[in-house]
Amino acid sequence: MASSVTSPNFSPINCPKLPLRFPRLLNNLRLPPATSSKSAANATTFWSAAESDVETHLLASLPASPPRVVTSPMRRVLSAAPRTIFPSLSLAACGLAGGDHGCAVPAASVIATCLAVLQAHGSGPTRAELLAGDSLLPLAFEILVASDCVAADPARISKAAVEINGLVRAYCVEEGREGRIGECAAACGAILGGGGEGEVERLRRFGYNAGVMHGMVNRGRREAAEEFKMRATREVEEGGFEEGKVEMAKELVQMWCGGTRSSNS
């Protein structure tokens, strides 16, 4: 997707809270085995708490002092994005791979930004929103390379950027879109979480199945979605991951299958 907008200089600012609807998932919360309505409530709280981290990180990365004619369309593009599971898939995979929350949030912010821009292109944006949205794409990758993980392991950041690029390409293909986006998002998180090759590939499969499930739920095909819910659950159960994080991932998959609806993927 070509952009005619030159990326401005970016620096952190204190922004008023906007009504963004990006999925949230903290990867450092420990929960007992999920067998009750209490654990389902915990999963909801878990998801909601992390959305705040992603939103705060994203808003802090917006241009510091551009004219209102630039920032207003940017914020409209971001706030109009439908809620999806993909940023939280990346965070979940990072946690399952043993990663640090600080490395996961920038990547989840990038995924949320890319999906917001891509969704805006398909929803008849104004010219100002179209140009502002395109200018957010270079910002998204700047968020990633500016993260604290770059100095620690720049190779992993490069690999994560490749996965996010794959996610953008996957969005542009109608058939199998959600599964491809899901596998890219989860692989990105697993890479940043320090996962080995086997862990990355297992979590890629987890993301694929969760993504397909999400798409089926959004189309009202809940019975068909159950098969992919079981496949996603099996991938994390058999991966040798920390028990508390496995149980949380399973609860999140159950919650998403129960109806995390959006108007688009």
CSV table of C-alpha atoms in Angstrom, one decimal:
chain,number,residue,atom,x,y,z
A,1,MET,CA,0.0,0.0,0.0
A,2,ALA,CA,1.8,3.1,-1.2
A,3,SER,CA,1.7,6.3,0.9
A,4,SER,CA,2.2,9.8,-0.3
A,5,VAL,CA,2.7,11.1,3.2
A,6,THR,CA,6.2,11.6,4.6
A,7,SER,CA,6.5,10.3,8.2
A,8,PRO,CA,6.9,13.2,10.7
A,9,ASN,CA,9.2,13.2,13.7
A,10,PHE,CA,7.6,11.3,16.6
A,11,SER,CA,8.1,11.8,20.3
A,12,PRO,CA,6.1,10.8,23.4
A,13,ILE,CA,3.4,13.2,24.5
A,14,ASN,CA,0.7,13.2,27.1
A,15,CYS,CA,-2.6,12.8,25.2
A,16,PRO,CA,-6.2,12.8,26.4
A,17,LYS,CA,-7.6,9.3,26.6
A,18,LEU,CA,-9.4,8.3,23.3
A,19,PRO,CA,-12.1,5.7,22.9
A,20,LEU,CA,-9.8,3.1,21.1
A,21,ARG,CA,-11.0,-0.4,21.1
A,22,PHE,CA,-7.9,-2.5,20.7
A,23,PRO,CA,-7.8,-5.9,22.4
A,24,ARG,CA,-5.7,-6.1,25.6
A,25,LEU,CA,-3.8,-8.9,27.2
A,26,LEU,CA,-1.2,-8.8,30.1
A,27,ASN,CA,1.2,-11.7,29.9
A,28,ASN,CA,2.4,-11.6,33.5
A,29,LEU,CA,-0.8,-12.4,35.3
A,30,ARG,CA,-0.9,-15.8,37.1
A,31,LEU,CA,-4.3,-17.5,37.3
A,32,PRO,CA,-5.4,-20.9,38.6
A,33,PRO,CA,-6.9,-23.6,36.3
A,34,ALA,CA,-9.9,-22.1,34.6
A,35,THR,CA,-13.0,-24.1,35.5
A,36,SER,CA,-15.6,-21.5,36.8
A,37,SER,CA,-17.4,-18.3,36.0
A,38,LYS,CA,-14.8,-16.6,38.2
A,39,SER,CA,-12.0,-17.6,35.9
A,40,ALA,CA,-14.0,-16.3,32.9
A,41,ALA,CA,-14.4,-13.0,34.7
A,42,ASN,CA,-10.6,-13.0,35.3
A,43,ALA,CA,-10.0,-13.5,31.6
A,44,THR,CA,-12.2,-10.5,30.8
A,45,THR,CA,-10.3,-8.3,33.3
A,46,PHE,CA,-7.0,-9.6,32.0
A,47,TRP,CA,-7.9,-8.6,28.5
A,48,SER,CA,-9.3,-5.2,29.5
A,49,ALA,CA,-6.3,-4.3,31.6
A,50,ALA,CA,-3.9,-5.0,28.7
A,51,GLU,CA,-5.9,-2.9,26.2
A,52,SER,CA,-5.1,0.1,28.4
A,53,ASP,CA,-1.3,-0.6,28.0
A,54,VAL,CA,-1.6,-0.9,24.3
A,55,GLU,CA,-3.7,2.2,24.0
A,56,THR,CA,-1.4,4.3,26.3
A,57,HIS,CA,1.7,3.2,24.4
A,58,LEU,CA,0.1,4.0,21.0
A,59,LEU,CA,-1.1,7.4,22.1
A,60,ALA,CA,2.3,8.3,23.6
A,61,SER,CA,3.8,7.6,20.2
A,62,LEU,CA,1.7,10.0,18.2
A,63,PRO,CA,3.4,13.1,16.7
A,64,ALA,CA,4.1,15.6,19.5
A,65,SER,CA,2.9,18.9,17.9
A,66,PRO,CA,1.4,18.5,14.5
A,67,PRO,CA,-1.5,20.7,13.4
A,68,ARG,CA,-5.0,19.6,14.4
A,69,VAL,CA,-5.8,18.9,10.8
A,70,VAL,CA,-3.3,16.0,11.0
A,71,THR,CA,-4.0,14.6,14.4
A,72,SER,CA,-7.8,14.6,14.2
A,73,PRO,CA,-8.0,12.3,11.1
A,74,MET,CA,-5.3,10.0,12.7
A,75,ARG,CA,-7.4,9.7,15.8
A,76,ARG,CA,-10.5,9.0,13.9
A,77,VAL,CA,-8.8,6.2,12.0
A,78,LEU,CA,-7.6,4.6,15.3
A,79,SER,CA,-10.8,5.1,17.2
A,80,ALA,CA,-13.0,3.6,14.4
A,81,ALA,CA,-11.0,0.3,14.3
A,82,PRO,CA,-13.3,-2.6,15.2
A,83,ARG,CA,-12.2,-4.8,18.1
A,84,THR,CA,-10.2,-7.9,17.0
A,85,ILE,CA,-8.2,-10.5,18.9
A,86,PHE,CA,-5.0,-10.1,16.9
A,87,PRO,CA,-3.0,-7.7,19.1
A,88,SER,CA,-3.8,-9.8,22.1
A,89,LEU,CA,-2.8,-13.0,20.3
A,90,SER,CA,0.6,-11.5,19.9
A,91,LEU,CA,0.8,-10.6,23.6
A,92,ALA,CA,-0.5,-14.1,24.6
A,93,ALA,CA,2.2,-15.8,22.5
A,94,CYS,CA,4.9,-13.6,24.0
A,95,GLY,CA,3.8,-14.5,27.5
A,96,LEU,CA,3.6,-18.2,26.6
A,97,ALA,CA,7.2,-18.1,25.2
A,98,GLY,CA,8.4,-16.6,28.5
A,99,GLY,CA,8.8,-13.0,27.3
A,100,ASP,CA,8.7,-9.7,29.0
A,101,HIS,CA,5.6,-7.6,28.9
A,102,GLY,CA,7.6,-4.5,27.9
A,103,CYS,CA,8.7,-6.2,24.7
A,104,ALA,CA,5.2,-7.3,23.8
A,105,VAL,CA,3.2,-4.1,24.1
A,106,PRO,CA,5.1,-2.2,21.3
A,107,ALA,CA,4.5,-5.0,18.9
A,108,ALA,CA,0.8,-5.3,19.9
A,109,SER,CA,0.5,-1.5,19.3
A,110,VAL,CA,2.0,-1.9,15.9
A,111,ILE,CA,-0.4,-4.7,15.0
A,112,ALA,CA,-3.4,-2.6,16.3
A,113,THR,CA,-2.2,0.4,14.2
A,114,CYS,CA,-1.7,-1.6,11.0
A,115,LEU,CA,-5.1,-3.3,11.3
A,116,ALA,CA,-6.8,0.1,12.0
A,117,VAL,CA,-5.2,1.6,8.9
A,118,LEU,CA,-6.1,-1.4,6.7
A,119,GLN,CA,-9.7,-1.5,7.9
A,120,ALA,CA,-10.0,2.3,7.2
A,121,HIS,CA,-9.0,1.7,3.6
A,122,GLY,CA,-11.9,-0.6,3.1
A,123,SER,CA,-14.5,1.6,4.7
A,124,GLY,CA,-14.7,4.7,2.5
A,125,PRO,CA,-12.5,7.1,4.4
A,126,THR,CA,-12.3,10.8,3.7
A,127,ARG,CA,-9.2,11.9,1.8
A,128,ALA,CA,-7.8,13.4,5.1
A,129,GLU,CA,-8.4,10.1,6.9
A,130,LEU,CA,-6.8,8.1,4.0
A,131,LEU,CA,-3.7,10.2,4.1
A,132,ALA,CA,-3.5,10.3,7.9
A,133,GLY,CA,-4.0,6.6,8.0
A,134,ASP,CA,-1.2,6.0,5.6
A,135,SER,CA,1.1,8.2,7.6
A,136,LEU,CA,0.4,5.9,10.6
A,137,LEU,CA,2.1,2.9,8.9
A,138,PRO,CA,5.6,4.3,9.2
A,139,LEU,CA,4.8,5.3,12.7
A,140,ALA,CA,3.8,1.7,13.5
A,141,PHE,CA,7.2,0.3,12.5
A,142,GLU,CA,8.9,3.2,14.3
A,143,ILE,CA,7.1,2.1,17.5
A,144,LEU,CA,8.6,-1.3,17.0
A,145,VAL,CA,12.2,-0.3,16.4
A,146,ALA,CA,12.1,2.2,19.2
A,147,SER,CA,11.2,-0.5,21.8
A,148,ASP,CA,13.6,-1.4,24.6
A,149,CYS,CA,14.1,-4.9,23.0
A,150,VAL,CA,16.1,-3.5,20.1
A,151,ALA,CA,19.3,-3.0,22.0
A,152,ALA,CA,18.8,-6.4,23.8
A,153,ASP,CA,18.2,-8.4,20.6
A,154,PRO,CA,17.9,-6.5,17.3
A,155,ALA,CA,17.7,-9.7,15.3
A,156,ARG,CA,14.4,-10.6,17.0
A,157,ILE,CA,13.0,-7.1,16.2
A,158,SER,CA,13.9,-7.7,12.5
A,159,LYS,CA,12.1,-11.1,12.5
A,160,ALA,CA,9.1,-9.5,14.2
A,161,ALA,CA,8.9,-6.8,11.6
A,162,VAL,CA,8.9,-9.5,8.9
A,163,GLU,CA,5.9,-11.2,10.6
A,164,ILE,CA,4.0,-7.9,10.9
A,165,ASN,CA,4.7,-7.2,7.2
A,166,GLY,CA,3.2,-10.7,6.5
A,167,LEU,CA,0.2,-9.7,8.6
A,168,VAL,CA,-0.4,-6.6,6.4
A,169,ARG,CA,-0.1,-8.8,3.2
A,170,ALA,CA,-2.5,-11.3,4.7
A,171,TYR,CA,-5.1,-8.7,5.3
A,172,CYS,CA,-5.2,-7.9,1.6
A,173,VAL,CA,-6.2,-11.5,0.7
A,174,GLU,CA,-9.8,-12.4,1.4
A,175,GLU,CA,-9.6,-16.2,1.5
A,176,GLY,CA,-8.1,-17.4,4.8
A,177,ARG,CA,-7.4,-13.9,6.0
A,178,GLU,CA,-8.1,-14.3,9.7
A,179,GLY,CA,-5.9,-17.5,10.0
A,180,ARG,CA,-3.0,-15.9,8.3
A,181,ILE,CA,-3.2,-12.7,10.3
A,182,GLY,CA,-3.5,-14.8,13.5
A,183,GLU,CA,-0.4,-16.9,12.7
A,184,CYS,CA,1.7,-13.8,11.9
A,185,ALA,CA,0.5,-12.0,15.1
A,186,ALA,CA,1.3,-15.0,17.3
A,187,ALA,CA,4.6,-15.7,15.7
A,188,CYS,CA,5.6,-12.1,16.2
A,189,GLY,CA,4.8,-12.3,19.9
A,190,ALA,CA,6.6,-15.6,20.3
A,191,ILE,CA,9.7,-14.3,18.6
A,192,LEU,CA,9.8,-11.2,20.9
A,193,GLY,CA,9.2,-13.5,23.9
A,194,GLY,CA,12.4,-15.3,23.2
A,195,GLY,CA,10.8,-18.5,21.9
A,196,GLY,CA,12.9,-21.1,20.2
A,197,GLU,CA,12.1,-22.3,16.7
A,198,GLY,CA,9.8,-25.1,17.9
A,199,GLU,CA,7.9,-22.7,20.3
A,200,VAL,CA,7.5,-20.1,17.6
A,201,GLU,CA,6.0,-22.6,15.1
A,202,ARG,CA,3.7,-24.1,17.7
A,203,LEU,CA,2.4,-20.7,18.7
A,204,ARG,CA,2.1,-19.8,15.0
A,205,ARG,CA,-0.3,-22.8,14.7
A,206,PHE,CA,-2.1,-21.6,17.9
A,207,GLY,CA,-2.5,-18.1,16.3
A,208,TYR,CA,-3.8,-19.6,13.0
A,209,ASN,CA,-6.5,-21.7,14.7
A,210,ALA,CA,-7.5,-18.9,17.0
A,211,GLY,CA,-7.7,-16.5,14.0
A,212,VAL,CA,-9.8,-18.9,11.9
A,213,MET,CA,-12.1,-19.4,14.9
A,214,HIS,CA,-12.4,-15.7,15.3
A,215,GLY,CA,-13.5,-15.3,11.7
A,216,MET,CA,-16.1,-18.0,11.9
A,217,VAL,CA,-17.5,-16.5,15.1
A,218,ASN,CA,-17.8,-13.2,13.3
A,219,ARG,CA,-19.7,-14.8,10.5
A,220,GLY,CA,-22.1,-16.6,12.9
A,221,ARG,CA,-20.6,-20.0,12.4
A,222,ARG,CA,-20.1,-20.9,16.0
A,223,GLU,CA,-20.5,-24.6,15.6
A,224,ALA,CA,-17.7,-24.7,13.0
A,225,ALA,CA,-15.6,-22.5,15.2
A,226,GLU,CA,-15.6,-25.1,18.0
A,227,GLU,CA,-13.2,-27.3,16.0
A,228,PHE,CA,-10.6,-24.5,15.7
A,229,LYS,CA,-11.1,-23.6,19.3
A,230,MET,CA,-10.1,-27.2,20.3
A,231,ARG,CA,-7.1,-27.1,17.9
A,232,ALA,CA,-5.9,-23.8,19.4
A,233,THR,CA,-6.3,-25.1,22.9
A,234,ARG,CA,-4.5,-28.3,22.1
A,235,GLU,CA,-1.5,-26.4,20.7
A,236,VAL,CA,-0.9,-24.6,24.0
A,237,GLU,CA,-1.7,-27.6,26.2
A,238,GLU,CA,0.9,-29.7,24.5
A,239,GLY,CA,3.6,-27.1,24.2
A,240,GLY,CA,5.2,-27.4,27.6
A,241,PHE,CA,4.4,-23.8,28.6
A,242,GLU,CA,3.9,-22.5,32.1
A,243,GLU,CA,0.7,-23.8,33.5
A,244,GLY,CA,-0.8,-20.5,34.6
A,245,LYS,CA,-0.3,-18.9,31.2
A,246,VAL,CA,-1.7,-22.0,29.4
A,247,GLU,CA,-4.8,-21.7,31.5
A,248,MET,CA,-5.2,-18.0,30.7
A,249,ALA,CA,-4.7,-18.7,27.0
A,250,LYS,CA,-7.4,-21.4,27.1
A,251,GLU,CA,-9.8,-19.0,28.9
A,252,LEU,CA,-9.2,-16.3,26.3
A,253,VAL,CA,-9.8,-18.7,23.5
A,254,GLN,CA,-13.0,-19.8,25.2
A,255,MET,CA,-14.1,-16.2,25.6
A,256,TRP,CA,-13.3,-15.3,22.0
A,257,CYS,CA,-15.2,-18.3,20.7
A,258,GLY,CA,-18.1,-17.2,22.9
A,259,GLY,CA,-18.5,-14.0,20.8
A,260,THR,CA,-15.8,-11.3,20.5
A,261,ARG,CA,-17.6,-9.8,17.6
A,262,SER,CA,-16.4,-7.1,15.2
A,263,SER,CA,-17.6,-5.6,12.0
A,264,ASN,CA,-14.4,-6.6,10.2
A,265,SER,CA,-11.3,-8.6,10.9
